[in-house]
Every structure is written in structure tokens, then in C-alpha cells.
Amino acid sequence: MAQLTLEKLNKRYGDAAQVIKAIDLQVNSGEFVVIVGPSGCGKSTLLRMIAGLEDISGGNMYIDGTRVNDDTPSERGIGMVFQSYALYPHMSVYENMAFGLQLAKLPKDEIARRVEASARILQLEPLLQRRPKDLSGGQRQRVAIGRAIAREPKLFLFDEPLSNLDAALRVQMRMEIAALHRRLKSTIIYVTHDQVEAMTLAQRIVVLNRGNVEQVGTPLELYDHPANEFVAQFIGSPKMNLMPATLVHAGQTESVVRLWSGKELVIPIATPTSAEGTKVKLGIRPEHIEWGSVAEAPNLADVLFVEHMGNETYHYLDSGKLGEPWVVRDSRRSDIAAGDTVGYSLPPEHCHLFDESGQAFARRAVANGASRLPGMDAPPITFAEPARTNVMH
Amino acid sequence: MTHNSESLLPSAAVAPPPTASAPGRKRSLQQRRARAAWVLVAPALILLFAVAGWPLLRTVFYSFTDAAMDTPEDYNFVGFANYLDFAEGESFGVLADPLWWQAVGNTLWFTACSVSLELFFGMLLALLMNEKFRGQGLVRAAILVPWAIPTIVTAKMWGWMFHDQYGVINDLLQRVGAIAAPLAWIAEPDLSMWAVVIADVWKTVPFMALMLLAALQMIPSDLYEAARVDGATAWQRFRRITLPLIMPAMIVALIFRVMDALRVFDLIYVLTSNSEATISISGYAREQMVSFQEMGVGSAASVLVFMMVAGIAACFLWINRFSHEGKEARE
Amino acid sequence: MKLTRQQRELGKKFWIYLTALVVSVICVFPFYNAVLTSLRTGQELFLTNYLPTTFHWENYVSALGENGVGRSLLNSFLVASITVGICLLVSITAAFALARVRFRGRKYILFTILCVSMFPQVAVLSGMFELVRFMGLYDSIGSLILSYTTFSLPFTVWVLTTFMRSLPVELEEAAIVDGANLWVIITKVFAPIMGPSLVTTGLLAFIGAWNEFMFALTFIISNENRTVPVAIGMLQGASQYELPWGHIMAASVVVTIPIIALVLIFQKRIVSGLTAGAVKG
């Protein structure tokens, strides 16, 4: 169990742009950290730098306080699980797991003990003499994990380990990996592009974008207090709606913004750094928009289309010339149809505010459980009667 | 596969990293690998230099001497005399030898004829093999036979088939009434080159066909289905989809074959005994060197062969690059 | 009259089978003809006949014995196997470095190797002759092993490099994480996986060496050291004008059958090897 510290870590190829830009990160002993980001954000490169497969161009990396920049992967004491499993096709499962230990010149009985121990953890005992080609995808994945465990590494690295599995198996392996972490209490760094994996597995998530750390935090912190527009839109599905607005009054506890529609809204967020009159963006998650009657609701919009997922419903509202439609998520079924006009409101306590550079203004803490679940105590849907009037703009 | 776009270590797709900026006590992984790489390539490079680079240099060296094959240690420098020399109003040297120019003409003619015929028949064969039909395995095996037969055996077999009195070719042609009297395929200067070309095409079409077939099989079949839906005829599908998509592979196969045809020697040596009408530049150089024991003149001819082949290769590369750039500019 | 879809399909089928038949006949006929000839003696040789009439094995006996083709087969086999062995040994490490490690000069090395593989052999002939004499290898099969390396080595390096490149990157990384150094990666991880590719490459290089003619013709003068192509090329009759076609064809069939057998057995691999060498050019 080890602690990992990255200090201004960066990576560049030749004269090309930096792929990783001065990353600072501390991973505590026994922590499960997920690095997530869109493809091409540098997350795999970062993991491979931690592994020692990719050279560090600048900055320092410490494992348990020792600088390991120039150590080989095996000297760093890491175990790694690859996306394509990377099992040695000409070796049996046992040999696959024992290979690294043999290279480390461990005594035979110690190797046998370790391989058997990790095989037991992953229920691989009946498969030990098989070749990788005779195993199913899930079994191969387990062997790859077992190979990492047998090394008894200080640090486990997972590089998109589930992306080659089908959906059902992915859920199962996700739970197994979570259980494994609870059992081994090891330090794990896990890279994925799948935010569901990140949210379900991580104790802390690192959101990476274009070689920069956008935010580090627990899953709910990222969800409730995204540090910027990128994180706000990256975490959560469907993604957060961002609406252009102007700051009318910048207060110490509350701010007033004027929406694109001209409506003004009082939001309980302090905006001390911005001058009045500056452009801001108001963010609200799809599940937080509330329906209102066309007559009374502060905002009206045409419904472009509706997606029925069964357990929930997504409504896409025409945002006019502003580009992407607003998304409203309802956990109930609805009989709103494309072409309807609906009224809706934006509950101020659920709004986020971002300045012109995309940075968020700090929100007040959201108490867990206090944040209202969509639809739980929302007013009954009232679009029904006057909704089909098809208001012309 | 987001991974591949980000992983760059052993795939070697990027420029080498700058020398370590970190104040490391050890060399970085990349540097250690680069250093080890040289050790790993060294044996091959040294061996290659010994058996190719060095002899080539010595050949160039000998081309400026009057060495004889039996006593290569005794030589005098003669400058460019082996290439071209003037004395008493007459010119000497390889470049003044009409047989050399005959050989150059033969070689170019042979290359042009056989490679274009190979390309044509190779394409037909590849298109055939790309269809699904019963007995495909047998046909595939059959077309590998000519490729597998040693060139010398090919030469002998065709020499026998081209035999003026007892050869099968004349017999068949007479039976179908294409010719009235037997032709002297090997002896007749006008025909002997065709005999060589036919034998060569027979032997090398399979190679061409396999290359083109490999390229054809890479074309996704839904492209053809899409074109069918768009109403393209078979010819249009070939012209607008197949041809552009296999073009890169075709050019590579073409370069390989041209290079191979330019150095032709054994087929001609055995089939037509290096007759004047068919002698190739390689054959000419070797004849000077071995038959006439003129190591100096032979080396000069060898150097000319080398330069000619290298020049044509460079042209190909240049055209290839040029067309690539053109394509990129258009896209 | 417009043909129905079925009729068109049928027509297409007809043409496919017809072409396939013609192609197969053209490909196999010369060899078939050689076999026919090899089984005939005396006057029969000069009667063109497309079906086997007699079975005389004398040609084979004299080709293998008197004409020394048997001895040449052994020579060819020795030369080709030793050349291929040396080349594979040297190329596997080189191919690994060229395919897997990014280092300065890598591109130039690859380009040089490609160029050397396209060398006209005659360009190195006199220099090689000097080298062979200097090493005291003239008229021995050693001279051929040396000179065949000229074209075999670039070929094996090139093809193995393409094969190496197609192996997954992560496999090597897994080995690095397991603490393997380059030597262990090559010998314990890549070499075993490369087994089939090594066989393919070796086979192709073997055929190339087996068929070589110019060096063998130039560096060997004594009968007992000749390789197969030269032995066949040199087969002479009693007089200059009377070639012993029966013997020649018998010898040709004898030296060809092992190669054809090899090629047909390893058909799939040979095709993949041939295209691997070229497609990535």
C-alpha cells in the first residue's frame, strides 16, 4: 500500500505541444482514484508515465516519498492491467501469473504460493493450466488482474480494463473490482473514459482534459460542485444545460442574473469577482428543471422531441438560436409530445454559475439527501390543459 | 481504442524525445531502449555491410582498374577508360560497345513488356480469386505452382516447350492452325525475346496476383453494396472503387516487379544462352567479367547496371511521393 | 431480350469456372509436360503426345546418379538452410529493434535494407568474388552461404519487421511491467509467439536461396559442389546440339517437387509472408 505524489508532472514529444501539463496529484495509501476524461485528453499517457512505460519530460514523481522518475516499471513496484489484457498467448494462466515473479528470481515455492493465493481470490484455480485462447473475455480479464495481484505491487494501475467487455460483463467486473479493492485495500489508479465507471468505482475522481487536471474530488463533489463548465458537462448524463445570461447584481450571498429571455433570476451564489454587466453562464442539470403551466411558468419553449427510456423521459426543448436544445429529464413517464409548448422554471437552488472563462462560482454546500430528487415533491405536471396551444414565437 | 492514439512508446510513430531534462541519475527508459536498439541491429548491419556494402564499394573500385578475373591483385588504375575512352579517333569502353546498348534496350523492353503483361493478367487472376466459387482452393494451389518452380527449371521447361521441332507450343499452334510451319522460338532473334517474356510472365503472374488479391480482400464489401445501390455498373465499380483502393498496393507490387525484371539474368542465360537478341545488362556485365575475364570492364558494366536500377527506383519513389502529396493536397 | 437475374448469375458462374479452368491448366501444364517428357526415352521424346504413354524411370536414375543432381540437392539444401539459419538468427533481434524501438536513424536503416534487397546481384559480383577468394572460399559452398546473405538478410529483416509490428504493443508493455529486459522480451515473449512467422520467413528465404543462379554459377566450378540450379543449367548431352531432354526434365521434376510440396503445405503462410513483405513497403 503506497502513497503516490505527482509534482508538476509534464510530458511532451519532441517539439510538439505538451500532452501532459504540470500535473499535481496526491494519491493516498489505499485510495481508489479514477482518472477520467474524453479520448485524447492524455489520461492513458499519464497512467503510462506513472507505470514507467512513458518517460517523464519534467516534474517529479514519488512513491512513498522516494523519487522514482527514472525507475523501471518493476523497480517502481507497480502492477498493471491493460485494456486488451495483454496475456502471453504461449503461456498457461499459471505461467502468465508467475512470469514476473520468475524474472524477479523469487524462490519456486514463494512463486507457487503467490500465484495460488491470487488465483484463489479471483476464482481462477480451475483455469491455471489453460492457455489464454481457451478463456472467455471475463476470464482473461481476471487473469490479467490476477497477474497484477501476484506481483503484490505497491500500486495497481488499470488502463480502461473493461472497455473490451460486453455491457453485462462490464457491470459484473465493475463490482468485482470494487470488491477486490475493499478486500485488498490497495492503492488503485484506474483510467477510463466512462463516467459511470468513474462515479461507481472511485473514492476520488480526477477529471483530465487536454493534459490539464480540471478537477479532483469525490464523485458527488464533482456532481454537485463542478469547478468549471467542462467538468459540469462531462459528469452527468444527459449533460448539464448551459444558458447564456448577464450578471445584473453581484452580491456577497446572492446574485441576480438576466437570462437570454430577459427574465431575471435570483440565485444563491456569491459572485464577488465579477463586475455587474458581465456575461455569465447559468448551468442546470436536466433533472432539476421543473415543469410549470404555460400560463404561469417563467419560461416557455417548444418541445423538439421526446425520448422515452422507460424508467425516465428526456425532453429536448428548442433553445432558439442558442444552439443545442435544453434537456429536461423526468423520472416519470410523460405524455408531452414533440411540437408541444411547455412552461418550465429553473429552481435557483439548483443553478450553477460560470464566469466568462468557464470557471464556476462557488456554490453553497449541498447537504446529502437534502438535494431534492427530481419529481419527488415537484408540483404535479400542469402542462396538460393549456399546453397544446402551440404558441408562436 | 482511445488507447492507441495516446500510447506512443514502442510503436515508434513519433519523433524521438529530447534528451532527458530531468536531473536523473539513470538514463530514461526511452534512452535505454534506444541504446539497446543499436546493439540489437548491429550484427545485422555489420553483416550487411560485409556482404553488400563492401563488395559494392570494391566493385566500384575495380571499375577504375584493368584487373583480370584470374589475378585480381594485379591491377593498374585506368581512370574512366572502362566506361568510355577515346584513342586514335576510336572510342572504347562499355558505353561505346553496341552490345551494351543492345543489352540496355533488351532489358528495358523485357521489363516493360513482362511487367505490363503481368499487371494485366495478375489483375484478372486476382479478380477471379476474389470471387467465391467451388474449387477455389485447387485454383489457388495451381497458381502457386509457377511461383514455386525454380527459375532455371522454368527456363528449361519452356525451352523444351519452345523447341522448334518437338516443342509443344509449335505443335499446339499448328493444330489450331495459327501457324503453318514450326517457328524457331529460341533461335529467331525476333521471337526469342517473346519466348523469354512469356516464360517470365508465366512464372511471375502468381506473385502479382497474390499481392493484388491481398489488397482486394482489404476492401470492405459494403462499399460494393453501396455502389450497387447507387446503380454503378460492374465496370464503374471496378474503375471507381476497386482501382483507387488497391492503387497503393499495386504500385508497391509494380516497383518490386520492375526492380526484379531489371536485374533479370538466369532466365535469359539458360533459355536463350545469352544470345545477342536477348542478353540483359546483368548478363552483359557478367559475360565481360567471367567469360572474358575482364574484371575491370565487367565491374564498370556492373556499376552502370547498379546506377540504372537505382535511378529507375529513385524515379518511382519520386513519382510515388509526388502523387501522394498531390492526393493529400486535394483532400 | 433482357436476361433474368438468374440467367445473369448463371452466365457469370460459367465465365468464372471457365477462366478458373484455363488458368489452372496454363499454370500446371508446363510442369505436367516436364513430367511426361521425363518418363520417355529415345524416339518417344520427339513425338508430341499429351497423355502419358510409357513410364521409363531410367531418366530419373541417371539424373540423380550419373549427372550428380543427387549431390547437388544435398549442396542446395545445406547452403539454403545454413544461410536461412544465420539470417534468421541475426534478423530477429534487428527486426525487434526496428519494429518496436523508436530511435534515431531507424528510418534510414529500414530504407537502406529495402534498397539492398533490390540490389542487382551483378553489382556486387566482382567485389564478392574478391571477398570469396580472400576468405579462401572459392569453389566451396561457403562462398554461396556468404554471397546469399546479400539478398537473404535484407529480406528476412524486412519481413520479420513487418510481422513484429503487427504484434500488440501492450504485450511488450506487460512484459516490461513484469520486469523483463529487452533480451527477455525477445527470447521469452516474442520469439515463441513469432514461431509461425519465423517459419514463413525462413521458408521464403529458403526458396530464394534454393533458386539462386548467378553466384552459384560464378563461384563454383567443380561438379561436386554445384547447387541444383547450376547442375540443371549445365546438363549437357553427348554433343552440343543434342540436349538430353529426358534427363533434364527428370532432374527438373526432382528438384521442383520438394519445393512445390513445401509451398502447397504452407500455402496460407507463404501467401501471408509474401504480402507482409510487400504491402507495407
Coordinates of N, CA and C in Angstrom, one line a residue, chain B residues 220-292:
Chain B
P220 N -13.7 -3.3 -48.0 CA -14.9 -3.8 -47.3 C -16.0 -4.0 -48.4
S221 N -16.7 -5.1 -48.2 CA -17.7 -5.5 -49.2 C -18.9 -4.5 -49.2
D222 N -19.1 -3.9 -48.1 CA -20.3 -3.0 -48.1 C -20.1 -1.8 -49.1
L223 N -18.8 -1.5 -49.4 CA -18.6 -0.4 -50.4 C -19.2 -0.8 -51.7
Y224 N -19.0 -2.1 -52.1 CA -19.6 -2.5 -53.4 C -21.1 -2.5 -53.3
E225 N -21.6 -3.0 -52.1 CA -23.1 -3.0 -52.0 C -23.6 -1.6 -52.1
A226 N -22.9 -0.6 -51.5 CA -23.4 0.8 -51.5 C -23.4 1.3 -53.0
A227 N -22.3 0.9 -53.7 CA -22.2 1.3 -55.1 C -23.3 0.7 -56.0
R228 N -23.6 -0.6 -55.7 CA -24.7 -1.3 -56.4 C -26.0 -0.5 -56.2
V229 N -26.2 -0.2 -54.9 CA -27.5 0.5 -54.6 C -27.5 1.9 -55.3
D230 N -26.3 2.5 -55.5 CA -26.2 3.7 -56.3 C -26.3 3.5 -57.8
G231 N -26.4 2.2 -58.2 CA -26.6 1.9 -59.6 C -25.4 1.9 -60.4
A232 N -24.2 1.6 -59.8 CA -23.0 1.6 -60.6 C -22.9 0.2 -61.3
T233 N -22.4 0.3 -62.6 CA -22.2 -1.0 -63.3 C -20.9 -1.6 -62.8
A234 N -20.7 -2.9 -63.3 CA -19.6 -3.6 -62.8 C -18.3 -2.9 -63.2
W235 N -18.2 -2.3 -64.4 CA -17.1 -1.6 -64.8 C -16.8 -0.4 -64.0
Q236 N -17.9 0.3 -63.7 CA -17.8 1.5 -62.9 C -17.3 1.2 -61.5
R237 N -17.9 0.0 -61.0 CA -17.4 -0.4 -59.6 C -15.9 -0.6 -59.6
F238 N -15.5 -1.3 -60.7 CA -14.0 -1.6 -60.8 C -13.2 -0.3 -60.9
R239 N -13.7 0.6 -61.8 CA -12.9 1.8 -62.1 C -12.9 2.8 -61.0
R240 N -14.1 2.9 -60.3 CA -14.2 3.9 -59.3 C -14.0 3.5 -57.9
I241 N -14.1 2.2 -57.6 CA -13.9 1.7 -56.2 C -12.6 0.9 -56.1
T242 N -12.6 -0.2 -56.9 CA -11.5 -1.2 -56.8 C -10.2 -0.5 -57.1
L243 N -10.1 0.0 -58.3 CA -8.8 0.5 -58.7 C -8.2 1.6 -57.8
P244 N -8.9 2.6 -57.4 CA -8.3 3.6 -56.5 C -7.9 3.0 -55.2
L245 N -8.7 2.0 -54.7 CA -8.4 1.5 -53.4 C -7.2 0.5 -53.4
I246 N -7.0 -0.2 -54.5 CA -5.8 -1.1 -54.5 C -4.6 -0.4 -55.1
M247 N -4.7 0.9 -55.5 CA -3.6 1.5 -56.2 C -2.3 1.5 -55.4
P248 N -2.4 1.8 -54.1 CA -1.1 1.8 -53.3 C -0.4 0.5 -53.3
A249 N -1.2 -0.6 -53.1 CA -0.6 -1.9 -53.1 C -0.1 -2.3 -54.5
M250 N -0.8 -1.8 -55.5 CA -0.5 -2.1 -56.9 C 0.9 -1.4 -57.2
I251 N 1.0 -0.2 -56.8 CA 2.3 0.5 -57.1 C 3.5 -0.2 -56.4
V252 N 3.2 -0.6 -55.2 CA 4.3 -1.3 -54.5 C 4.7 -2.6 -55.2
A253 N 3.7 -3.4 -55.6 CA 3.9 -4.6 -56.3 C 4.7 -4.3 -57.6
L254 N 4.2 -3.3 -58.3 CA 4.8 -2.9 -59.5 C 6.3 -2.5 -59.4
I255 N 6.6 -1.8 -58.3 CA 8.0 -1.4 -58.1 C 8.9 -2.7 -57.8
F256 N 8.3 -3.6 -57.0 CA 9.0 -4.8 -56.7 C 9.3 -5.5 -58.0
R257 N 8.3 -5.7 -58.9 CA 8.5 -6.4 -60.1 C 9.4 -5.7 -61.1
V258 N 9.3 -4.4 -61.2 CA 10.2 -3.7 -62.1 C 11.7 -3.9 -61.7
M259 N 11.9 -3.7 -60.4 CA 13.3 -3.9 -59.9 C 13.8 -5.3 -60.2
D260 N 12.9 -6.3 -60.0 CA 13.2 -7.6 -60.2 C 13.5 -7.9 -61.7
A261 N 12.7 -7.3 -62.6 CA 12.8 -7.6 -64.0 C 14.1 -6.9 -64.5
L262 N 14.5 -5.8 -63.9 CA 15.6 -5.0 -64.4 C 16.9 -5.8 -64.2
R263 N 16.9 -6.7 -63.2 CA 18.2 -7.4 -62.9 C 18.1 -8.8 -63.5
V264 N 17.2 -9.1 -64.4 CA 17.0 -10.4 -64.9 C 18.3 -11.0 -65.5
F265 N 18.6 -12.3 -65.2 CA 19.8 -12.9 -65.7 C 19.6 -14.3 -66.0
D266 N 19.2 -15.1 -65.0 CA 19.2 -16.5 -65.1 C 18.3 -17.1 -66.2
L267 N 17.1 -16.5 -66.3 CA 16.1 -17.0 -67.3 C 16.7 -16.9 -68.7
I268 N 17.3 -15.7 -69.0 CA 17.8 -15.5 -70.3 C 19.1 -16.3 -70.5
Y269 N 19.9 -16.4 -69.5 CA 21.1 -17.2 -69.6 C 20.9 -18.6 -70.0
V270 N 19.8 -19.2 -69.4 CA 19.5 -20.6 -69.7 C 18.6 -20.8 -70.9
L271 N 17.6 -19.9 -71.0 CA 16.6 -20.2 -72.1 C 17.2 -19.9 -73.4
T272 N 17.9 -18.7 -73.6 CA 18.4 -18.4 -74.9 C 19.9 -18.2 -74.9
S273 N 20.6 -18.8 -73.9 CA 22.0 -18.8 -73.8 C 22.6 -17.4 -74.0
N274 N 22.0 -16.4 -73.5 CA 22.6 -15.1 -73.5 C 22.8 -14.6 -75.0
S275 N 21.9 -15.0 -75.9 CA 22.0 -14.6 -77.2 C 22.0 -13.1 -77.3
E276 N 22.5 -12.6 -78.4 CA 22.6 -11.1 -78.5 C 21.2 -10.4 -78.5
A277 N 20.2 -11.1 -79.1 CA 18.9 -10.5 -79.1 C 18.2 -10.5 -77.8
T278 N 18.7 -11.2 -76.8 CA 18.0 -11.2 -75.5 C 18.9 -10.9 -74.3
I279 N 20.2 -10.7 -74.5 CA 21.1 -10.5 -73.4 C 20.7 -9.3 -72.6
S280 N 20.7 -9.5 -71.2 CA 20.3 -8.4 -70.4 C 21.6 -7.7 -69.9
I281 N 21.4 -6.5 -69.2 CA 22.5 -5.8 -68.7 C 23.3 -6.6 -67.7
S282 N 22.6 -7.3 -66.8 CA 23.3 -8.1 -65.9 C 24.1 -9.2 -66.6
G283 N 23.5 -9.8 -67.6 CA 24.1 -10.8 -68.4 C 25.4 -10.3 -69.1
Y284 N 25.3 -9.1 -69.6 CA 26.4 -8.4 -70.3 C 27.5 -8.2 -69.3
A285 N 27.2 -7.7 -68.1 CA 28.3 -7.4 -67.1 C 29.0 -8.7 -66.7
R286 N 28.1 -9.7 -66.5 CA 28.8 -11.0 -66.0 C 29.6 -11.6 -67.2
E287 N 29.1 -11.5 -68.4 CA 29.9 -12.0 -69.5 C 31.3 -11.4 -69.6
Q288 N 31.3 -10.0 -69.5 CA 32.6 -9.4 -69.5 C 33.5 -9.9 -68.4
M289 N 32.9 -10.0 -67.3 CA 33.7 -10.4 -66.1 C 34.1 -11.8 -66.1
V290 N 33.2 -12.7 -66.4 CA 33.6 -14.1 -66.2 C 34.0 -14.8 -67.5
S291 N 33.2 -14.6 -68.6 CA 33.6 -15.2 -69.8 C 34.8 -14.6 -70.4
F292 N 34.9 -13.3 -70.4 CA 36.1 -12.6 -71.0 C 37.2 -12.3 -69.9

